[in-house]
Structure formats: C-alpha cells, structure tokens
Amino acid sequence: MSAEPRINDRIRVPEVRLVGPSGEQVGIVPLAKALELAQEYDLDLVEVAATARPPVCKLMDYGKFKYESAMKAREARKNQAHTVIKEMKLRPKIDPHDYDTKKGHVVRFLKQGDKVKITIMFRGREQSRPELGYRLLQRLANDVEDLGFIESNPKQDGRNMIMVLGPHKKKTEAMAEAREAQAVRKADAKANPGRSQNAVDEELDEAPAETVAEAPAEAPAEAPAEA
C-alpha cells in the first residue's frame, strides 16, 4: 500500500476534523466545505490522521510540504554518523620507521572517530613467538591511549593476532570538528588572501575529514621490512 496520504478528491468520508493552514482548529466540517475552503485558500486538503474518527485533515501546500520533507530527510542522512572499521596490518619484527608510519595511520583513523582493527601477521617460525605480537599490540595501544582504547583484547586467529581499538571521540564530534576547522581555514584565507594555505594549516591541529558511509574498509597490506 502507498504511504502517501489521501488528498483533495481522494478523501472519501462525509466529514473531517479540519485544521487550518496555520495550525488552528477549525472543527468538524462536511467534506464538501473542507474542499471549498481548500480551493478558497488555493491549498490542498490533506488527510493527516486517517484512523481518527472523523479523520483529521489539514489545509496546506502539499507540493511544498513534500519538498521540505525530502530536504530534511536528505540533511539528516548527510549528518548521520557511520562508524567505519579500518584495518592496519603489521609484522611482529616491524622496523621503527614502518611502525611510526603505521601508527600515524592509526592516529588519523581514531581522530576521525573510526575503529581500527590491528592485525599482527606471523610467518614461519614467528608463529612460535606469539608474545612478540602481544607486546607490539600493547605498545601501540599505549602510544595512542589519548585517542583510543582497547575495545577487543589481543587474541590469536590462526597465524594472525588481532586487536580492535575504539576511538574516545564519537564520529559526530569528529565530523563537527572537521567542519569547524574547515570554516576557520576559509575565514582565515579570506582575511589574509596573501597567505599560503600551508601557513594557515600549520596553525591548526590536524582535523579529521568526513567519511562516506561504506562497508568496513581495509587498508592494503604492506610488507614492512624485517628487523
């Protein structure tokens, strides 16, 4: 069945409880009188409570009402927060440079309000040293504890060890901060047209970018150098 309300001549009842265009209560009137008033105001008669006895109808511009409702729904979807799970893969003998690079990605994901799945990949004889992976995961969790927390403790999964970090900051907060930082940059650029964008960005903390809702995304696995 259609979710669209009945309007004008599609309303088939002898009388209705009428609400005026400004929300005022007109009272119970014959359907013919309600349709006459709708024509007089150049509006539509819209059934807003079909199960009431008698049904409640309102005088309104139905086309405008539908457009405004669609815009509100679109804005709500735009501002809706979606938590995305990112994945970062490391080797138990990762060298310091690769570790710092991957930690930087984890920091960025947590700032964006996303969860991060950390996977330690064991190969060959490394499988007999699970404590190496555990210590690495604990080290990473400690390094980013101001941004995230251990949501799922390290656990062995075949040849891998997995831990999930959750962000302290909610996705909605991260998105709001990103928009605020962008507005500040635009305002500063207008006030100081001669300054470079890099100079402006250096004065602001790195702000997370908004992400589009998507299926849990995985960062491509890299082959870090063996220690």
PDB file of C-alpha atoms in Angstrom:
ATOM      1  CA  MET A   1       0.000   0.000   0.000  1.00  0.00           C
ATOM      2  CA  SER A   2       1.134   3.546  -0.728  1.00  0.00           C
ATOM      3  CA  ALA A   3       2.431   5.606   2.195  1.00  0.00           C
ATOM      4  CA  GLU A   4       1.173   8.776   0.530  1.00  0.00           C
ATOM      5  CA  PRO A   5      -1.736  10.429   2.372  1.00  0.00           C
ATOM      6  CA  ARG A   6      -5.024  10.959   0.621  1.00  0.00           C
ATOM      7  CA  ILE A   7      -5.535  14.492  -0.639  1.00  0.00           C
ATOM      8  CA  ASN A   8      -8.431  16.526  -2.061  1.00  0.00           C
ATOM      9  CA  ASP A   9     -10.884  14.442  -4.103  1.00  0.00           C
ATOM     10  CA  ARG A  10      -9.234  11.163  -2.979  1.00  0.00           C
ATOM     11  CA  ILE A  11     -10.643  11.675   0.527  1.00  0.00           C
ATOM     12  CA  ARG A  12     -13.861   9.633   0.786  1.00  0.00           C
ATOM     13  CA  VAL A  13     -15.591  10.443   4.085  1.00  0.00           C
ATOM     14  CA  PRO A  14     -18.688  12.506   4.836  1.00  0.00           C
ATOM     15  CA  GLU A  15     -16.971  14.861   7.284  1.00  0.00           C
ATOM     16  CA  VAL A  16     -13.489  15.693   8.616  1.00  0.00           C
ATOM     17  CA  ARG A  17     -11.886  17.397  11.592  1.00  0.00           C
ATOM     18  CA  LEU A  18     -10.270  20.347   9.854  1.00  0.00           C
ATOM     19  CA  VAL A  19      -7.003  22.069  10.784  1.00  0.00           C
ATOM     20  CA  GLY A  20      -6.312  25.435   9.164  1.00  0.00           C
ATOM     21  CA  PRO A  21      -3.146  26.428   7.279  1.00  0.00           C
ATOM     22  CA  SER A  22      -1.607  27.991  10.424  1.00  0.00           C
ATOM     23  CA  GLY A  23      -2.454  25.013  12.641  1.00  0.00           C
ATOM     24  CA  GLU A  24      -5.643  26.488  14.029  1.00  0.00           C
ATOM     25  CA  GLN A  25      -8.513  24.137  14.844  1.00  0.00           C
ATOM     26  CA  VAL A  26     -11.472  24.802  12.552  1.00  0.00           C
ATOM     27  CA  GLY A  27     -13.557  21.906  13.881  1.00  0.00           C
ATOM     28  CA  ILE A  28     -15.631  19.144  12.324  1.00  0.00           C
ATOM     29  CA  VAL A  29     -16.971  20.185   8.930  1.00  0.00           C
ATOM     30  CA  PRO A  30     -18.538  18.389   5.944  1.00  0.00           C
ATOM     31  CA  LEU A  31     -16.009  17.199   3.376  1.00  0.00           C
ATOM     32  CA  ALA A  32     -17.548  19.464   0.738  1.00  0.00           C
ATOM     33  CA  LYS A  33     -16.992  22.500   2.984  1.00  0.00           C
ATOM     34  CA  ALA A  34     -13.373  21.486   3.647  1.00  0.00           C
ATOM     35  CA  LEU A  35     -12.716  21.130  -0.098  1.00  0.00           C
ATOM     36  CA  GLU A  36     -14.351  24.507  -0.693  1.00  0.00           C
ATOM     37  CA  LEU A  37     -12.044  26.153   1.880  1.00  0.00           C
ATOM     38  CA  ALA A  38      -9.025  24.468   0.312  1.00  0.00           C
ATOM     39  CA  GLN A  39      -9.960  25.922  -3.057  1.00  0.00           C
ATOM     40  CA  GLU A  40     -10.581  29.328  -1.474  1.00  0.00           C
ATOM     41  CA  TYR A  41      -7.093  29.376   0.116  1.00  0.00           C
ATOM     42  CA  ASP A  42      -5.509  27.858  -3.022  1.00  0.00           C
ATOM     43  CA  LEU A  43      -4.230  24.971  -0.908  1.00  0.00           C
ATOM     44  CA  ASP A  44      -4.656  21.205  -0.709  1.00  0.00           C
ATOM     45  CA  LEU A  45      -6.815  19.277   1.730  1.00  0.00           C
ATOM     46  CA  VAL A  46      -4.501  16.611   3.156  1.00  0.00           C
ATOM     47  CA  GLU A  47      -5.595  13.725   5.369  1.00  0.00           C
ATOM     48  CA  VAL A  48      -3.048  13.690   8.231  1.00  0.00           C
ATOM     49  CA  ALA A  49      -4.748  11.221  10.607  1.00  0.00           C
ATOM     50  CA  ALA A  50      -6.765   8.704   8.634  1.00  0.00           C
ATOM     51  CA  THR A  51      -7.587   6.455  11.621  1.00  0.00           C
ATOM     52  CA  ALA A  52      -9.182   9.229  13.692  1.00  0.00           C
ATOM     53  CA  ARG A  53     -12.943   9.453  13.836  1.00  0.00           C
ATOM     54  CA  PRO A  54     -13.608  11.616  11.926  1.00  0.00           C
ATOM     55  CA  PRO A  55     -10.298  11.718  10.016  1.00  0.00           C
ATOM     56  CA  VAL A  56      -8.139  14.783  10.623  1.00  0.00           C
ATOM     57  CA  CYS A  57      -7.357  16.865   7.554  1.00  0.00           C
ATOM     58  CA  LYS A  58      -5.188  19.944   7.165  1.00  0.00           C
ATOM     59  CA  LEU A  59      -5.064  22.753   4.651  1.00  0.00           C
ATOM     60  CA  MET A  60      -1.541  23.012   3.216  1.00  0.00           C
ATOM     61  CA  ASP A  61       0.561  23.343   0.089  1.00  0.00           C
ATOM     62  CA  TYR A  62       1.197  19.620  -0.336  1.00  0.00           C
ATOM     63  CA  GLY A  63       3.861  20.025  -3.027  1.00  0.00           C
ATOM     64  CA  LYS A  64       5.856  22.398  -0.807  1.00  0.00           C
ATOM     65  CA  PHE A  65       5.366  20.078   2.169  1.00  0.00           C
ATOM     66  CA  LYS A  66       6.765  17.090   0.251  1.00  0.00           C
ATOM     67  CA  TYR A  67       9.769  19.089  -0.953  1.00  0.00           C
ATOM     68  CA  GLU A  68      10.618  20.356   2.542  1.00  0.00           C
ATOM     69  CA  SER A  69      10.240  16.852   3.990  1.00  0.00           C
ATOM     70  CA  ALA A  70      12.612  15.453   1.368  1.00  0.00           C
ATOM     71  CA  MET A  71      15.200  18.167   2.122  1.00  0.00           C
ATOM     72  CA  LYS A  72      15.010  17.444   5.867  1.00  0.00           C
ATOM     73  CA  ALA A  73      15.488  13.720   5.266  1.00  0.00           C
ATOM     74  CA  ARG A  74      18.429  14.414   2.984  1.00  0.00           C
ATOM     75  CA  GLU A  75      20.075  16.663   5.590  1.00  0.00           C
ATOM     76  CA  ALA A  76      19.531  14.040   8.282  1.00  0.00           C
ATOM     77  CA  ARG A  77      21.234  11.390   6.125  1.00  0.00           C
ATOM     78  CA  LYS A  78      24.109  13.776   5.423  1.00  0.00           C
ATOM     79  CA  ASN A  79      24.737  14.368   9.132  1.00  0.00           C
ATOM     80  CA  GLN A  80      24.255  10.760  10.127  1.00  0.00           C
ATOM     81  CA  ALA A  81      27.385   9.267  11.679  1.00  0.00           C
ATOM     82  CA  HIS A  82      28.654   5.949  10.366  1.00  0.00           C
ATOM     83  CA  THR A  83      31.370   4.118  12.218  1.00  0.00           C
ATOM     84  CA  VAL A  84      33.872   2.634   9.791  1.00  0.00           C
ATOM     85  CA  ILE A  85      36.259  -0.149  10.768  1.00  0.00           C
ATOM     86  CA  LYS A  86      39.723   0.344   9.339  1.00  0.00           C
ATOM     87  CA  GLU A  87      42.420  -2.301   9.361  1.00  0.00           C
ATOM     88  CA  MET A  88      46.146  -1.916   9.845  1.00  0.00           C
ATOM     89  CA  LYS A  89      48.486  -4.886   9.342  1.00  0.00           C
ATOM     90  CA  LEU A  90      51.874  -5.189  10.983  1.00  0.00           C
ATOM     91  CA  ARG A  91      54.637  -7.771  11.252  1.00  0.00           C
ATOM     92  CA  PRO A  92      55.976  -8.734  14.707  1.00  0.00           C
ATOM     93  CA  LYS A  93      59.520  -7.638  13.703  1.00  0.00           C
ATOM     94  CA  ILE A  94      58.492  -4.331  12.114  1.00  0.00           C
ATOM     95  CA  ASP A  95      61.263  -1.735  11.946  1.00  0.00           C
ATOM     96  CA  PRO A  96      60.899   1.611  13.800  1.00  0.00           C
ATOM     97  CA  HIS A  97      60.246   3.694  10.670  1.00  0.00           C
ATOM     98  CA  ASP A  98      57.450   1.427   9.426  1.00  0.00           C
ATOM     99  CA  TYR A  99      55.987   1.310  12.928  1.00  0.00           C
ATOM    100  CA  ASP A 100      55.864   5.112  13.141  1.00  0.00           C
ATOM    101  CA  THR A 101      54.234   5.302   9.704  1.00  0.00           C
ATOM    102  CA  LYS A 102      51.540   2.774  10.564  1.00  0.00           C
ATOM    103  CA  LYS A 103      50.976   4.319  13.991  1.00  0.00           C
ATOM    104  CA  GLY A 104      50.366   7.625  12.192  1.00  0.00           C
ATOM    105  CA  HIS A 105      47.598   5.966  10.145  1.00  0.00           C
ATOM    106  CA  VAL A 106      46.033   4.549  13.319  1.00  0.00           C
ATOM    107  CA  VAL A 107      46.140   8.015  14.928  1.00  0.00           C
ATOM    108  CA  ARG A 108      44.410   9.519  11.873  1.00  0.00           C
ATOM    109  CA  PHE A 109      41.673   6.854  11.883  1.00  0.00           C
ATOM    110  CA  LEU A 110      40.980   7.311  15.599  1.00  0.00           C
ATOM    111  CA  LYS A 111      40.835  11.102  15.184  1.00  0.00           C
ATOM    112  CA  GLN A 112      38.195  10.555  12.502  1.00  0.00           C
ATOM    113  CA  GLY A 113      36.136   8.603  15.039  1.00  0.00           C
ATOM    114  CA  ASP A 114      36.693   5.233  13.339  1.00  0.00           C
ATOM    115  CA  LYS A 115      37.508   1.904  14.933  1.00  0.00           C
ATOM    116  CA  VAL A 116      40.797   0.272  13.961  1.00  0.00           C
ATOM    117  CA  LYS A 117      41.413  -3.456  13.653  1.00  0.00           C
ATOM    118  CA  ILE A 118      45.111  -4.165  14.222  1.00  0.00           C
ATOM    119  CA  THR A 119      46.376  -7.426  12.718  1.00  0.00           C
ATOM    120  CA  ILE A 120      49.801  -8.894  13.515  1.00  0.00           C
ATOM    121  CA  MET A 121      50.828 -11.349  10.786  1.00  0.00           C
ATOM    122  CA  PHE A 122      53.138 -14.213  11.802  1.00  0.00           C
ATOM    123  CA  ARG A 123      55.208 -16.143   9.287  1.00  0.00           C
ATOM    124  CA  GLY A 124      57.235 -19.313   9.645  1.00  0.00           C
ATOM    125  CA  ARG A 125      58.989 -19.630  12.990  1.00  0.00           C
ATOM    126  CA  GLU A 126      57.428 -16.364  14.187  1.00  0.00           C
ATOM    127  CA  GLN A 127      54.308 -18.390  14.997  1.00  0.00           C
ATOM    128  CA  SER A 128      56.126 -19.908  17.956  1.00  0.00           C
ATOM    129  CA  ARG A 129      56.651 -16.409  19.449  1.00  0.00           C
ATOM    130  CA  PRO A 130      53.127 -15.005  19.979  1.00  0.00           C
ATOM    131  CA  GLU A 131      54.465 -12.843  22.820  1.00  0.00           C
ATOM    132  CA  LEU A 132      56.176 -10.662  20.165  1.00  0.00           C
ATOM    133  CA  GLY A 133      52.814  -9.786  18.645  1.00  0.00           C
ATOM    134  CA  TYR A 134      51.201  -9.259  22.027  1.00  0.00           C
ATOM    135  CA  ARG A 135      53.918  -6.840  23.143  1.00  0.00           C
ATOM    136  CA  LEU A 136      53.666  -4.919  19.861  1.00  0.00           C
ATOM    137  CA  LEU A 137      49.900  -4.553  20.214  1.00  0.00           C
ATOM    138  CA  GLN A 138      50.240  -3.373  23.801  1.00  0.00           C
ATOM    139  CA  ARG A 139      52.898  -0.869  22.739  1.00  0.00           C
ATOM    140  CA  LEU A 140      50.634   0.536  20.025  1.00  0.00           C
ATOM    141  CA  ALA A 141      47.662   0.749  22.380  1.00  0.00           C
ATOM    142  CA  ASN A 142      49.779   2.670  24.893  1.00  0.00           C
ATOM    143  CA  ASP A 143      51.079   5.036  22.198  1.00  0.00           C
ATOM    144  CA  VAL A 144      47.541   6.055  21.153  1.00  0.00           C
ATOM    145  CA  GLU A 145      45.779   5.795  24.529  1.00  0.00           C
ATOM    146  CA  ASP A 146      44.891   9.504  24.441  1.00  0.00           C
ATOM    147  CA  LEU A 147      42.852   8.895  21.257  1.00  0.00           C
ATOM    148  CA  GLY A 148      41.549   5.353  21.637  1.00  0.00           C
ATOM    149  CA  PHE A 149      41.062   2.378  23.927  1.00  0.00           C
ATOM    150  CA  ILE A 150      41.282  -1.389  23.566  1.00  0.00           C
ATOM    151  CA  GLU A 151      37.790  -2.453  22.572  1.00  0.00           C
ATOM    152  CA  SER A 152      38.747  -6.065  21.861  1.00  0.00           C
ATOM    153  CA  ASN A 153      41.784  -7.549  23.621  1.00  0.00           C
ATOM    154  CA  PRO A 154      44.528  -9.242  21.563  1.00  0.00           C
ATOM    155  CA  LYS A 155      43.591 -12.767  20.530  1.00  0.00           C
ATOM    156  CA  GLN A 156      45.125 -15.395  18.273  1.00  0.00           C
ATOM    157  CA  ASP A 157      43.330 -16.072  14.999  1.00  0.00           C
ATOM    158  CA  GLY A 158      45.210 -18.746  13.092  1.00  0.00           C
ATOM    159  CA  ARG A 159      48.542 -17.273  12.009  1.00  0.00           C
ATOM    160  CA  ASN A 160      47.416 -13.764  12.981  1.00  0.00           C
ATOM    161  CA  MET A 161      46.837 -11.910  16.227  1.00  0.00           C
ATOM    162  CA  ILE A 162      44.036  -9.332  16.279  1.00  0.00           C
ATOM    163  CA  MET A 163      43.131  -6.388  18.488  1.00  0.00           C
ATOM    164  CA  VAL A 164      40.443  -3.733  17.969  1.00  0.00           C
ATOM    165  CA  LEU A 165      40.911  -0.128  19.086  1.00  0.00           C
ATOM    166  CA  GLY A 166      37.866   2.100  19.617  1.00  0.00           C
ATOM    167  CA  PRO A 167      38.003   5.911  19.466  1.00  0.00           C
ATOM    168  CA  HIS A 168      37.344   8.030  22.549  1.00  0.00           C
ATOM    169  CA  LYS A 169      35.771  10.646  20.258  1.00  0.00           C
ATOM    170  CA  LYS A 170      32.373   9.951  18.753  1.00  0.00           C
ATOM    171  CA  LYS A 171      32.028  10.089  14.980  1.00  0.00           C
ATOM    172  CA  THR A 172      29.599  13.011  15.198  1.00  0.00           C
ATOM    173  CA  GLU A 173      32.101  15.004  17.276  1.00  0.00           C
ATOM    174  CA  ALA A 174      34.895  14.280  14.810  1.00  0.00           C
ATOM    175  CA  MET A 175      32.721  15.415  11.894  1.00  0.00           C
ATOM    176  CA  ALA A 176      31.706  18.601  13.720  1.00  0.00           C
ATOM    177  CA  GLU A 177      35.353  19.438  14.500  1.00  0.00           C
ATOM    178  CA  ALA A 178      36.316  18.824  10.877  1.00  0.00           C
ATOM    179  CA  ARG A 179      33.639  21.239   9.646  1.00  0.00           C
ATOM    180  CA  GLU A 180      34.661  23.823  12.257  1.00  0.00           C
ATOM    181  CA  ALA A 181      38.344  23.579  11.280  1.00  0.00           C
ATOM    182  CA  GLN A 182      37.428  23.924   7.605  1.00  0.00           C
ATOM    183  CA  ALA A 183      35.356  27.035   8.364  1.00  0.00           C
ATOM    184  CA  VAL A 184      38.287  28.542  10.287  1.00  0.00           C
ATOM    185  CA  ARG A 185      40.637  27.910   7.368  1.00  0.00           C
ATOM    186  CA  LYS A 186      38.216  29.525   4.925  1.00  0.00           C
ATOM    187  CA  ALA A 187      37.716  32.552   7.166  1.00  0.00           C
ATOM    188  CA  ASP A 188      41.468  32.968   7.641  1.00  0.00           C
ATOM    189  CA  ALA A 189      42.064  32.654   3.901  1.00  0.00           C
ATOM    190  CA  LYS A 190      39.540  35.445   3.245  1.00  0.00           C
ATOM    191  CA  ALA A 191      41.022  37.673   5.921  1.00  0.00           C
ATOM    192  CA  ASN A 192      44.602  37.041   4.753  1.00  0.00           C
ATOM    193  CA  PRO A 193      44.457  36.466   0.980  1.00  0.00           C
ATOM    194  CA  GLY A 194      48.244  36.745   0.662  1.00  0.00           C
ATOM    195  CA  ARG A 195      48.994  33.847   2.981  1.00  0.00           C
ATOM    196  CA  SER A 196      49.520  30.343   1.662  1.00  0.00           C
ATOM    197  CA  GLN A 197      47.178  27.553   2.669  1.00  0.00           C
ATOM    198  CA  ASN A 198      50.120  25.693   4.204  1.00  0.00           C
ATOM    199  CA  ALA A 199      50.783  28.587   6.557  1.00  0.00           C
ATOM    200  CA  VAL A 200      47.154  28.517   7.674  1.00  0.00           C
ATOM    201  CA  ASP A 201      47.125  24.751   8.181  1.00  0.00           C
ATOM    202  CA  GLU A 202      50.258  24.856  10.317  1.00  0.00           C
ATOM    203  CA  GLU A 203      48.376  26.930  12.897  1.00  0.00           C
ATOM    204  CA  LEU A 204      45.574  24.382  13.186  1.00  0.00           C
ATOM    205  CA  ASP A 205      45.686  20.927  14.640  1.00  0.00           C
ATOM    206  CA  GLU A 206      45.112  18.276  12.068  1.00  0.00           C
ATOM    207  CA  ALA A 207      41.366  17.811  11.846  1.00  0.00           C
ATOM    208  CA  PRO A 208      39.701  14.574  10.701  1.00  0.00           C
ATOM    209  CA  ALA A 209      37.928  14.574   7.351  1.00  0.00           C
ATOM    210  CA  GLU A 210      34.355  13.425   6.963  1.00  0.00           C
ATOM    211  CA  THR A 211      33.983   9.926   5.572  1.00  0.00           C
ATOM    212  CA  VAL A 212      31.243   8.492   3.407  1.00  0.00           C
ATOM    213  CA  ALA A 213      29.318   5.562   4.794  1.00  0.00           C
ATOM    214  CA  GLU A 214      30.780   2.383   3.445  1.00  0.00           C
ATOM    215  CA  ALA A 215      31.336  -1.234   4.212  1.00  0.00           C
ATOM    216  CA  PRO A 216      34.185  -1.839   6.681  1.00  0.00           C
ATOM    217  CA  ALA A 217      37.257  -0.711   4.791  1.00  0.00           C
ATOM    218  CA  GLU A 218      40.654  -2.360   4.940  1.00  0.00           C
ATOM    219  CA  ALA A 219      43.941  -0.659   4.445  1.00  0.00           C
ATOM    220  CA  PRO A 220      46.022  -2.588   1.897  1.00  0.00           C
ATOM    221  CA  ALA A 221      48.508  -4.945   3.479  1.00  0.00           C
ATOM    222  CA  GLU A 222      52.091  -3.778   3.179  1.00  0.00           C
ATOM    223  CA  ALA A 223      55.223  -5.826   3.536  1.00  0.00           C
ATOM    224  CA  PRO A 224      57.272  -3.979   6.171  1.00  0.00           C
ATOM    225  CA  ALA A 225      60.986  -4.565   6.300  1.00  0.00           C
ATOM    226  CA  GLU A 226      62.161  -7.365   8.578  1.00  0.00           C
ATOM    227  CA  ALA A 227      64.211  -6.345  11.557  1.00  0.00           C
TER     228      ALA A 227
END
